[in-house]
Tab-separated table of C-alpha atoms and ligand atoms in Angstrom:
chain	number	residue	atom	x	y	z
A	1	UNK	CA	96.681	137.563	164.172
A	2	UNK	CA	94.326	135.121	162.640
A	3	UNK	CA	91.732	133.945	164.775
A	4	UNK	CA	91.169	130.183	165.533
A	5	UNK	CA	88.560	128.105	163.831
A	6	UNK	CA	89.588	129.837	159.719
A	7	UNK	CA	87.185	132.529	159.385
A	8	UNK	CA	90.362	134.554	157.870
A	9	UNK	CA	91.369	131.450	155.912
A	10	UNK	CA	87.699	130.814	154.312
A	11	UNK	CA	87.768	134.607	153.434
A	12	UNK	CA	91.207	134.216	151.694
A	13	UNK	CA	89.481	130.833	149.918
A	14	UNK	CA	86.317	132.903	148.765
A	15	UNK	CA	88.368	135.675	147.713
A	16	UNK	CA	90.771	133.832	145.431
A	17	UNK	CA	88.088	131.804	144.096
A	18	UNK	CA	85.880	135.065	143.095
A	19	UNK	CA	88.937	136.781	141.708
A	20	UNK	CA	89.737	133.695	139.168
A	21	UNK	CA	85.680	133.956	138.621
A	22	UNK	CA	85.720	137.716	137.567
A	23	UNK	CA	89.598	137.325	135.502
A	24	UNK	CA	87.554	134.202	133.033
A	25	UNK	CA	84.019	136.286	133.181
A	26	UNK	CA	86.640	139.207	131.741
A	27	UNK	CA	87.893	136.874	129.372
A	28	UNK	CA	84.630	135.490	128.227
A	29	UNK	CA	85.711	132.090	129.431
A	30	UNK	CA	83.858	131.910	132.617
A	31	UNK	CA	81.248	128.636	132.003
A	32	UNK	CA	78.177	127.248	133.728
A	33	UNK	CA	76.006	123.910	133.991
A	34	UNK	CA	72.930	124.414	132.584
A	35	UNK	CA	70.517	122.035	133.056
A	36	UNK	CA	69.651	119.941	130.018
A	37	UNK	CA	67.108	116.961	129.577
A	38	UNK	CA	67.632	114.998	127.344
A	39	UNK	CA	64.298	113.709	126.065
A	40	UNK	CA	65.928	111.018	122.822
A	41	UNK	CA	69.595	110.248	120.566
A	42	UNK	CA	68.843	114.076	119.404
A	43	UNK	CA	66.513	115.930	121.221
A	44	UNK	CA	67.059	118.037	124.334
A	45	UNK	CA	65.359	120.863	126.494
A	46	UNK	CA	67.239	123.448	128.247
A	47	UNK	CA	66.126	126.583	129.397
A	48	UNK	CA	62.646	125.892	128.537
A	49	UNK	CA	63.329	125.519	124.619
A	50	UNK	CA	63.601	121.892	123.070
A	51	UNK	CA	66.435	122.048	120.462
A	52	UNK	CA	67.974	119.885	118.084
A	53	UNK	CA	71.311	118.759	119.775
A	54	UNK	CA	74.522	118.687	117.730
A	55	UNK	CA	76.425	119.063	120.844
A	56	UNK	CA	76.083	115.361	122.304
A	57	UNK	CA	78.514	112.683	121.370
A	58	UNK	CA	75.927	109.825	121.626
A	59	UNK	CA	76.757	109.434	117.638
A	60	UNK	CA	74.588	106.560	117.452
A	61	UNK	CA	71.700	108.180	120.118
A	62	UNK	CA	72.497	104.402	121.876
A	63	UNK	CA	71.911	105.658	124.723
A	64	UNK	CA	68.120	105.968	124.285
A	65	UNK	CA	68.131	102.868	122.445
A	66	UNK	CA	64.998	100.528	124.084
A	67	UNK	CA	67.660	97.376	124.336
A	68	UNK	CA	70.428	99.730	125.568
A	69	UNK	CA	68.154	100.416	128.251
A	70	UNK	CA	66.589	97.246	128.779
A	71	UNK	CA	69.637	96.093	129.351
A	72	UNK	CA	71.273	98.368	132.161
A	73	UNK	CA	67.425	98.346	133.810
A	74	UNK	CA	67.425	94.738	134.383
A	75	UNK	CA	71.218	94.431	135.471
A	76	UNK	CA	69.999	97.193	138.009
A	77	UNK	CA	67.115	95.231	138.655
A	78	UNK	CA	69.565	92.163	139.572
A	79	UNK	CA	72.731	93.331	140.624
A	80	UNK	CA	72.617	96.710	141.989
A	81	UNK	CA	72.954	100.582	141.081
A	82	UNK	CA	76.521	100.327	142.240
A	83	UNK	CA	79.710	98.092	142.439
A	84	UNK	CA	80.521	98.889	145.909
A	85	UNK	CA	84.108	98.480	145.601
A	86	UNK	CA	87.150	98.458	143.973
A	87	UNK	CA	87.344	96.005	141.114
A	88	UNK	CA	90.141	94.030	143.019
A	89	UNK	CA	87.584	93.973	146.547
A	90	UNK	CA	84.160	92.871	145.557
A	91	UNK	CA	83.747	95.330	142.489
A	92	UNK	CA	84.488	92.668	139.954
A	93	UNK	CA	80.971	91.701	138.554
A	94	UNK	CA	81.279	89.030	135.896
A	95	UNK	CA	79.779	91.425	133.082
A	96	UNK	CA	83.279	92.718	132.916
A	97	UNK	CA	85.065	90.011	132.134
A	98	UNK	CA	82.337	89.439	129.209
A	99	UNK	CA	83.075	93.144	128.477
A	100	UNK	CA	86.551	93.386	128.186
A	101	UNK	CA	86.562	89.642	126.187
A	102	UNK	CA	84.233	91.693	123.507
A	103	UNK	CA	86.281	94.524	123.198
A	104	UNK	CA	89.493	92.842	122.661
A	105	UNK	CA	87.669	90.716	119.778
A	106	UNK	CA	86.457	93.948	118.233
A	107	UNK	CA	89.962	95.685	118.791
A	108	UNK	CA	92.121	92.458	117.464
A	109	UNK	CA	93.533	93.065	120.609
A	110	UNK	CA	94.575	89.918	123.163
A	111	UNK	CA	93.296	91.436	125.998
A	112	UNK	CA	91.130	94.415	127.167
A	113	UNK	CA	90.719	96.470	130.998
A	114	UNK	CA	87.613	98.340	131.879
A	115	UNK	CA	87.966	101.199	133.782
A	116	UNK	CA	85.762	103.579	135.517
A	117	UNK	CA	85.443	106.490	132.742
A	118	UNK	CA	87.595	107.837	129.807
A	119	UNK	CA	89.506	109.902	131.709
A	120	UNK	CA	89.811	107.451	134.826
A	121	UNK	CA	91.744	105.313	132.377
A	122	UNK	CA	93.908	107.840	130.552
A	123	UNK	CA	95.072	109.420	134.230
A	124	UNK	CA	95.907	105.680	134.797
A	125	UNK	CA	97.426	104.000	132.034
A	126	UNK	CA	99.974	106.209	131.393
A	127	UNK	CA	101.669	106.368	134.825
A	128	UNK	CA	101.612	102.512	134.845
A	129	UNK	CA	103.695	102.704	131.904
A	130	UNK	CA	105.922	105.569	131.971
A	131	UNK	CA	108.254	106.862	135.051
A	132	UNK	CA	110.669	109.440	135.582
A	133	UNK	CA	113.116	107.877	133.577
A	134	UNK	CA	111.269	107.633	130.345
A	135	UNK	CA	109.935	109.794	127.472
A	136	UNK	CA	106.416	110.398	126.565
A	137	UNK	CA	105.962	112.010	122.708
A	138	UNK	CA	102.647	114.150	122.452
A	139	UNK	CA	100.735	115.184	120.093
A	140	UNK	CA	99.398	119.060	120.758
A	141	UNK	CA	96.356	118.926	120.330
A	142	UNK	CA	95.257	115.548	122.464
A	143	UNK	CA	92.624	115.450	124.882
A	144	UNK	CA	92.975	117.138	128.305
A	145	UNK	CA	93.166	113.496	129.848
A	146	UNK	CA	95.938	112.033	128.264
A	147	UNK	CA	97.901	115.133	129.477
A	148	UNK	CA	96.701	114.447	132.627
A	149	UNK	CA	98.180	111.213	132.539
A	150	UNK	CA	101.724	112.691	131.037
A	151	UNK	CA	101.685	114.346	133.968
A	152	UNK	CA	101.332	112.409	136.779
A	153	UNK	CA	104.136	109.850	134.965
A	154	UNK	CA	106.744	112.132	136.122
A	155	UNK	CA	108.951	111.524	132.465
A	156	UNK	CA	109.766	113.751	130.309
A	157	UNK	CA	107.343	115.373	128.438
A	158	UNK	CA	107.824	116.453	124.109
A	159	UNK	CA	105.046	117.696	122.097
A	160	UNK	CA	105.001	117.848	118.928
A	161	UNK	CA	103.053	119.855	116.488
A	162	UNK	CA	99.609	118.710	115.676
A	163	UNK	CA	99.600	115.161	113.050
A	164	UNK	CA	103.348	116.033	112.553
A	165	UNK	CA	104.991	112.543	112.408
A	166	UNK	CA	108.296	114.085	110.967
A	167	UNK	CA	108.339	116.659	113.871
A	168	UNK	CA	107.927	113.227	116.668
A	169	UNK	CA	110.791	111.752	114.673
A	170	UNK	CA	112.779	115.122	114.860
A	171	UNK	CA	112.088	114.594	118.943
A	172	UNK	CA	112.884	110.838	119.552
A	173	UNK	CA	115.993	111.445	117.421
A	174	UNK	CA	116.970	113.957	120.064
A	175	UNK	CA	115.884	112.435	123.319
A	176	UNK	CA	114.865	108.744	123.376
A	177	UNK	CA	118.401	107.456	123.628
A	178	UNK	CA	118.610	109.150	126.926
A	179	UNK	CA	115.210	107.418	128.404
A	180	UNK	CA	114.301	103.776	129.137
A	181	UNK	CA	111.187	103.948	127.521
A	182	UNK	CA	109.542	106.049	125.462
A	183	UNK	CA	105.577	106.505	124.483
A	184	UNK	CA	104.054	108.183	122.022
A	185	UNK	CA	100.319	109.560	122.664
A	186	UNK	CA	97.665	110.637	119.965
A	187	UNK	CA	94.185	110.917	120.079
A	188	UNK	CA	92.493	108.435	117.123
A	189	UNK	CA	89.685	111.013	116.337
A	190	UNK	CA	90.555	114.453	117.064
A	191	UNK	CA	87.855	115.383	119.465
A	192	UNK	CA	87.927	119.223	118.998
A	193	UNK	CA	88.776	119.360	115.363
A	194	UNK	CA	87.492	115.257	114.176
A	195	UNK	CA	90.704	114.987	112.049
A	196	UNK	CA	92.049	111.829	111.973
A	197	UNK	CA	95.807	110.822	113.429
A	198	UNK	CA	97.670	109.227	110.716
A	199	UNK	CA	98.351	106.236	113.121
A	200	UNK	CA	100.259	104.084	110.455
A	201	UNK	CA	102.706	106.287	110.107
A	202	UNK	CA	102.812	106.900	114.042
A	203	UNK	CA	103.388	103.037	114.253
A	204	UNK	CA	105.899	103.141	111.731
A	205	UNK	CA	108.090	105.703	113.754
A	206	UNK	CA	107.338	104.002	116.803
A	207	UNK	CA	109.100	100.533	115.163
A	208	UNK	CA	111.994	102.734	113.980
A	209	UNK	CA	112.382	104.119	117.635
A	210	UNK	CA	111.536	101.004	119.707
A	211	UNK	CA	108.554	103.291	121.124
A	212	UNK	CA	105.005	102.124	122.077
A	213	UNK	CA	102.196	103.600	120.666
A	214	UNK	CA	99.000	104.559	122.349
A	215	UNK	CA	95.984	106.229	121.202
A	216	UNK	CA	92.724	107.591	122.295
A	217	UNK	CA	89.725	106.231	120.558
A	218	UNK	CA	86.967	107.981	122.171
A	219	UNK	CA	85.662	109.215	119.421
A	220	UNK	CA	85.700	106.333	116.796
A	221	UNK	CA	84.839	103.359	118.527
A	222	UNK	CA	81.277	102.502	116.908
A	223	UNK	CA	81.098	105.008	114.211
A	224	UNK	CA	84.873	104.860	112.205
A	225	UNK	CA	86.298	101.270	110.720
A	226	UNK	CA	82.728	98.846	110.287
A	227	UNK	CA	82.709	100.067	114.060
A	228	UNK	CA	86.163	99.251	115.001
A	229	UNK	CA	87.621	102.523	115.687
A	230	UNK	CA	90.274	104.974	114.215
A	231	UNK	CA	92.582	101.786	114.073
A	232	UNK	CA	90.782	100.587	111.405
A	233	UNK	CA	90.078	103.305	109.025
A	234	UNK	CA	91.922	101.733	106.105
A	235	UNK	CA	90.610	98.223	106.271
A	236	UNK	CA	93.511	96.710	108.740
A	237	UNK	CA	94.661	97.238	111.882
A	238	UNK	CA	97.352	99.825	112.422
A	239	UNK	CA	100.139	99.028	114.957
A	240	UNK	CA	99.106	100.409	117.850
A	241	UNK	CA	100.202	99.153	120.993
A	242	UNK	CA	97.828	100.857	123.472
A	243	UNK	CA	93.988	101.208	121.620
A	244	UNK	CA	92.364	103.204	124.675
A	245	UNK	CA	88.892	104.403	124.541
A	246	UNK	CA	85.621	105.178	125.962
A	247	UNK	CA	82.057	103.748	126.084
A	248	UNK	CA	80.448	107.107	126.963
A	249	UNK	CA	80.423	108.355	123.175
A	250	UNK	CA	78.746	106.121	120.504
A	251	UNK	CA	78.117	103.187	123.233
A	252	UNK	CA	76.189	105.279	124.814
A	253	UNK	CA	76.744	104.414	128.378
A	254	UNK	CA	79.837	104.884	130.770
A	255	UNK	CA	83.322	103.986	131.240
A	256	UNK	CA	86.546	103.390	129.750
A	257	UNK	CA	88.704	100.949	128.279
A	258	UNK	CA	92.047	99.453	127.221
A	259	UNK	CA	92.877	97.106	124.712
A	260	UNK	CA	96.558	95.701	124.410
A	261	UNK	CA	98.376	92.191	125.163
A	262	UNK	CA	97.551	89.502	127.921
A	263	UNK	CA	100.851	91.000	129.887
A	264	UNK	CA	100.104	94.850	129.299
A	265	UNK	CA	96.273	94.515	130.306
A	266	UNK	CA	97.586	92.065	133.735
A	267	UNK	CA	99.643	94.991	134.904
A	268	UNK	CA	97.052	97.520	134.801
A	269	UNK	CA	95.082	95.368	136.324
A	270	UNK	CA	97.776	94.962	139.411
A	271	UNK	CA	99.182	98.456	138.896
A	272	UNK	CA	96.886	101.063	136.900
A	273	UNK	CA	96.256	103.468	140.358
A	274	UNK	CA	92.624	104.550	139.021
A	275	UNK	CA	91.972	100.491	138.431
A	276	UNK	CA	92.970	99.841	141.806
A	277	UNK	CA	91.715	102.725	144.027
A	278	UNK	CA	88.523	103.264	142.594
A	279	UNK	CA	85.219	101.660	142.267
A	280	UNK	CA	84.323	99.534	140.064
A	281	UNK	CA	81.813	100.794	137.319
A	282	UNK	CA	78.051	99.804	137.629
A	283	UNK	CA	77.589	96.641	136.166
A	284	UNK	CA	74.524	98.336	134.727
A	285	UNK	CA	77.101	100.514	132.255
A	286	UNK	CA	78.924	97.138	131.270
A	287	UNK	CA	75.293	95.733	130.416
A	288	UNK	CA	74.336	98.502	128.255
A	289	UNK	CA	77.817	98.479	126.807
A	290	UNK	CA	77.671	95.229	125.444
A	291	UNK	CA	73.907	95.433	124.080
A	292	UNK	CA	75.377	98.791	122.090
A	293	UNK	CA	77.920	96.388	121.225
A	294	UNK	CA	75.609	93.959	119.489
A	295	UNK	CA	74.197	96.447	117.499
A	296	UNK	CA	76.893	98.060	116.144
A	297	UNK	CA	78.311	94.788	115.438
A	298	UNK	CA	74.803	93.378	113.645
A	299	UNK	CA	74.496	96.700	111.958
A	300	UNK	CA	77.787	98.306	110.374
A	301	UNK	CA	75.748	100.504	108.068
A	302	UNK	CA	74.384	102.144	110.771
A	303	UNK	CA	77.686	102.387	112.506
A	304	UNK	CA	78.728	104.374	109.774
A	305	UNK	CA	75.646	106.759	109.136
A	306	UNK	CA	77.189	109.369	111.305
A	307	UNK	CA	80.090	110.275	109.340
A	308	UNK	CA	77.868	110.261	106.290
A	309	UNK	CA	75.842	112.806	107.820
A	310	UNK	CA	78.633	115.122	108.790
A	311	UNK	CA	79.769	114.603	104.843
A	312	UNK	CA	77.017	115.556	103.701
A	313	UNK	CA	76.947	118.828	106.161
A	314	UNK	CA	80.322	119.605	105.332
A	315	UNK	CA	79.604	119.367	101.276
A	316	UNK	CA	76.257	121.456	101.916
A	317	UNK	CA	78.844	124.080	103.644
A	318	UNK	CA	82.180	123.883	100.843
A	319	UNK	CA	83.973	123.013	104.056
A	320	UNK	CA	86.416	119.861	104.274
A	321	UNK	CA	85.359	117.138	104.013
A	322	UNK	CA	84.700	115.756	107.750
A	323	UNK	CA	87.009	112.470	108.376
A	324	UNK	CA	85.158	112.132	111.172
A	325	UNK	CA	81.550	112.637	113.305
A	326	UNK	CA	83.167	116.051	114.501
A	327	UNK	CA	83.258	118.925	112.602
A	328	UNK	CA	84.371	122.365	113.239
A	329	UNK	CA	83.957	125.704	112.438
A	330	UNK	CA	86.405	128.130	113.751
A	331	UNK	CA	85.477	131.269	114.659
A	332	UNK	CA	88.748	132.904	116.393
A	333	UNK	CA	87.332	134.446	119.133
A	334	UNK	CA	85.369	133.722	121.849
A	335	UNK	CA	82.391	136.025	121.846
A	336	UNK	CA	82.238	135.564	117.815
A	337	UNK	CA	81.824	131.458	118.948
A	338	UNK	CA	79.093	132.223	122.253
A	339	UNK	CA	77.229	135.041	119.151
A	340	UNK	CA	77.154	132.243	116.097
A	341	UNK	CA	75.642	129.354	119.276
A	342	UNK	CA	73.135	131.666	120.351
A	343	UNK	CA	72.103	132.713	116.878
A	344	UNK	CA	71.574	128.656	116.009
A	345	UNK	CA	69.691	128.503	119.133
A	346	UNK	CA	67.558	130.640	118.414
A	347	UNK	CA	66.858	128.842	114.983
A	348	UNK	CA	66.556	125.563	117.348
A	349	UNK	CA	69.983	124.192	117.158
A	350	UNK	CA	72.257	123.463	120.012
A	351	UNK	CA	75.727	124.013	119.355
A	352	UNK	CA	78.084	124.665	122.053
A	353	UNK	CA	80.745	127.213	121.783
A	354	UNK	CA	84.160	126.134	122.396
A	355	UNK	CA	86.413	127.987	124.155
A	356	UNK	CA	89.990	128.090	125.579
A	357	UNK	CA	91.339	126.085	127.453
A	358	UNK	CA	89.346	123.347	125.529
A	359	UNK	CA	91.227	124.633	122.538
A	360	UNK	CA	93.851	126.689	121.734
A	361	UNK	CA	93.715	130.599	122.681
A	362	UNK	CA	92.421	131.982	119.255
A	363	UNK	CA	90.771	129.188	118.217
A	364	UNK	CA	87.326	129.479	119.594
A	365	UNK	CA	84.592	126.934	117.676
A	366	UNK	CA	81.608	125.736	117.206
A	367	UNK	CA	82.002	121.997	117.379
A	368	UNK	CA	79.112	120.197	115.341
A	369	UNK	CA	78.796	116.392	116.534
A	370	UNK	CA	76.888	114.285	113.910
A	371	UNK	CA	74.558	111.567	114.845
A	372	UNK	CA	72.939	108.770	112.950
A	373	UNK	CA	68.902	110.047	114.261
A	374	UNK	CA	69.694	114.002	113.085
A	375	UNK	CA	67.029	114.416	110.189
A	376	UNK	CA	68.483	114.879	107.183
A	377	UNK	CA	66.203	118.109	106.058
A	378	UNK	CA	67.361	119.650	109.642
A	379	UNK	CA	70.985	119.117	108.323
A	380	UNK	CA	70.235	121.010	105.317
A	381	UNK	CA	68.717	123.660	107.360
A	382	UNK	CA	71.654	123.708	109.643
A	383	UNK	CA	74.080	123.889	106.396
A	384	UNK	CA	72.033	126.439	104.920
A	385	UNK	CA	72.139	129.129	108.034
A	386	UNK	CA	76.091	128.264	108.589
A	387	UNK	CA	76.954	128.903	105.221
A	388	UNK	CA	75.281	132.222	104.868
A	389	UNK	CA	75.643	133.660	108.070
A	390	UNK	CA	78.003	131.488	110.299
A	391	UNK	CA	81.034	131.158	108.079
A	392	UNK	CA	81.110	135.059	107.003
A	393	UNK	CA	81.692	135.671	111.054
A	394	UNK	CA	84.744	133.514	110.552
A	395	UNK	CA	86.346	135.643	107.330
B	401	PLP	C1	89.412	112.160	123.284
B	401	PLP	C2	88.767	111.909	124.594
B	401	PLP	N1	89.361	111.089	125.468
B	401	PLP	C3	88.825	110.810	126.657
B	401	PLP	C4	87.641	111.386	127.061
B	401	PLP	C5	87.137	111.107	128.432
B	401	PLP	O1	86.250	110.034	128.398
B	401	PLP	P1	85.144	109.912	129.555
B	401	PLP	O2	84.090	110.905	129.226
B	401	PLP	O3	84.700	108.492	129.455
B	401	PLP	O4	85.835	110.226	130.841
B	401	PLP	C6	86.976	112.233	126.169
B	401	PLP	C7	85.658	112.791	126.509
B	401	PLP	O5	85.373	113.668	127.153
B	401	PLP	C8	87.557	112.523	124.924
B	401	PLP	O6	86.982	113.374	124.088
């Protein structure tokens, strides 16, 4: 028998958690923090060797900007590291409100929501939303977080194959009669492979099948569209419903977002679980927020340097051209991905291997994020070693 007090259970704990350890080390998945300072936009130690980071998605290296910083030191100068509550206790600081009225402007959106982080808002928006008697339409390949949020909706869940708009027709042909509502979900920017979603078309099909559309636009906010986001790409808006993001990428500081009408943003403010039961951000993030805001609004050429820079890396390397500030280079498996990171390393890059589950079994990558500080002679370097001895590991 047991005894009392859970020796037996701790050892059945340790056990189980040292088994999963040794099946990923077997698998070459298993992963570990390592601890990283990050001296500028581009510059980081780790492991006692500085390295030129393309592995950070501070696109616009905001986040070491001086008024970026100014501007969360002095809010935590006046108001405090912390919110100390819930947005609907005492966590509501009036920076918000200035927030979210800025990133509805920017979005052409009525209204906006700030939430705690990306992923806070993602695991919240969609249950608001979408219940067990509704239909949510995914694309494959979006971000870990929005399926997060599919899941705790409780409605039925469709993927369909990765940018395939005829495939999500082929699916709400089949099914959406038989829900109340239905939602289709796409990342903007693809964040493991910085391809774009052909949103137009995705708002097209979601007219046709009185669907909502929502997208993730972590990774173009700032950088894509004068600044505007994946949205924006072709000069106007697209229809999307739902223009989620983050402020963690090219803002440079933390937290998450939603843009969408007056009644929409009001119920996720009443309803959206991680609004409601967690703290408020820092005001200090909403501070640095909007100074990134102001210049990436003042300055649109800068907004857009990024995606130059990945251009020109992916010309340098005959690979397509990137869309985005993502590009990757697949390498299949995952030892070939951890071998072609170390080897850059060692030439004083940093560029993370990506592995399963992050991406599909198979599929292993590096994943190159371009910022508007990365030298341009260091991105021919870069091009120079991947194209003679990164992308004949991939053939
Ligand atoms: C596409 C996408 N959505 C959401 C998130 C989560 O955002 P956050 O880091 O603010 O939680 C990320 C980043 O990790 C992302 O890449």
């Amino acid at each position: 028998m047991a005894q009392e007090g859970g020796p037996a259970l701790a050892n059945s704990l340790d056990s189980f958690a040292q088994s999963k350890l040794a099946e990923l080390e077997a698998g070459h998945l298993r992963r570990r923090l390592a601890d990283t300072f990050r001296e500028d936009g581009i510059w980081v130690s780790r492991g006692g060797r500085r390295l030129l980071s393309f592995s950070c998605n501070d696109y616009l290296n905001l986040t070491h900007h001086p008024k970026v910083k100014a501007a969360a030191a002095e809010a935590v100068a006046r108001y405090g590291a912390g919110a100390g509550a819930s947005r609907l206790i005492t966590g509501n600081h009036p920076l918000f409100a200035v927030l979210e009225a800025r990133l509805a402007a920017l979005k052409q959106a009525e209204a906006a929501c700030v939430f705690g982080s990306g992923y806070l808002a993602n695991a919240g928006i969609i249950p608001t939303l979408i219940g067990a008697e509704d239909l949510l339409v995914i694309d494959e390949l979006a971000h870990a977080c929005l399926w997060a949020g599919a899941q705790l909706s409780r409605g039925r869940v469709e993927t369909f194959r990765h940018n395939d708009v005829d495939h999500a027709r082929e699916i709400l042909a089949a099914h959406r009669a038989a829900h109340t509502h239905a939602l289709i979900v796409t990342d903007g920017v693809f964040s493991m492979d910085g391809d774009l979603a052909p949103l137009d078309d995705l708002a097209a099909l979601a007219r046709d099948t009185d669907a909502w559309l929502m997208s993730d636009d972590a990774h173009g906010l700032g950088v894509l569209g004068k600044g505007r986001g994946s949205s924006f790409v072709t000069g106007t808006k697209a229809g999307v419903d739902l223009q989620m993001g983050t402020l963690s990428k090219a803002i440079g500081s933390y937290g998450g977002y939603l843009c969408a009408s007056a009644p929409v943003i009001d119920l996720m403010k009443t309803r959206a679980r991680t609004l409601v039961y967690s703290t408020g951000l820092p005001p200090a993030s909403a501070a640095a927020a909007l100074a990134a805001l102001d210049i990436i609004e003042a300055e649109p050429e800068f907004a857009a340097s990024p995606v130059a820079k990945a251009q020109a890396f992916t010309r340098a390397t005959n690979l397509p051209l990137g869309e985005s500030t993502i590009v990757p280079i697949v390498l299949g498996d995952a030892v070939r991905a951890l071998e072609a990171s170390d080897m850059l390393a060692r030439e004083g890059f940093l560029v993370m291997a990506i592995r399963p589950p992050t991406v599909p079994v198979g599929t292993a990558r590096l994943r190159l994020a371009f910022t508007a500080g990365h030298p341009n002679e260091e991105i021919a370097r870069l091009a120079e070693i991947v194209r003679t001895r990164i992308l004949p590991m991939a053939a």
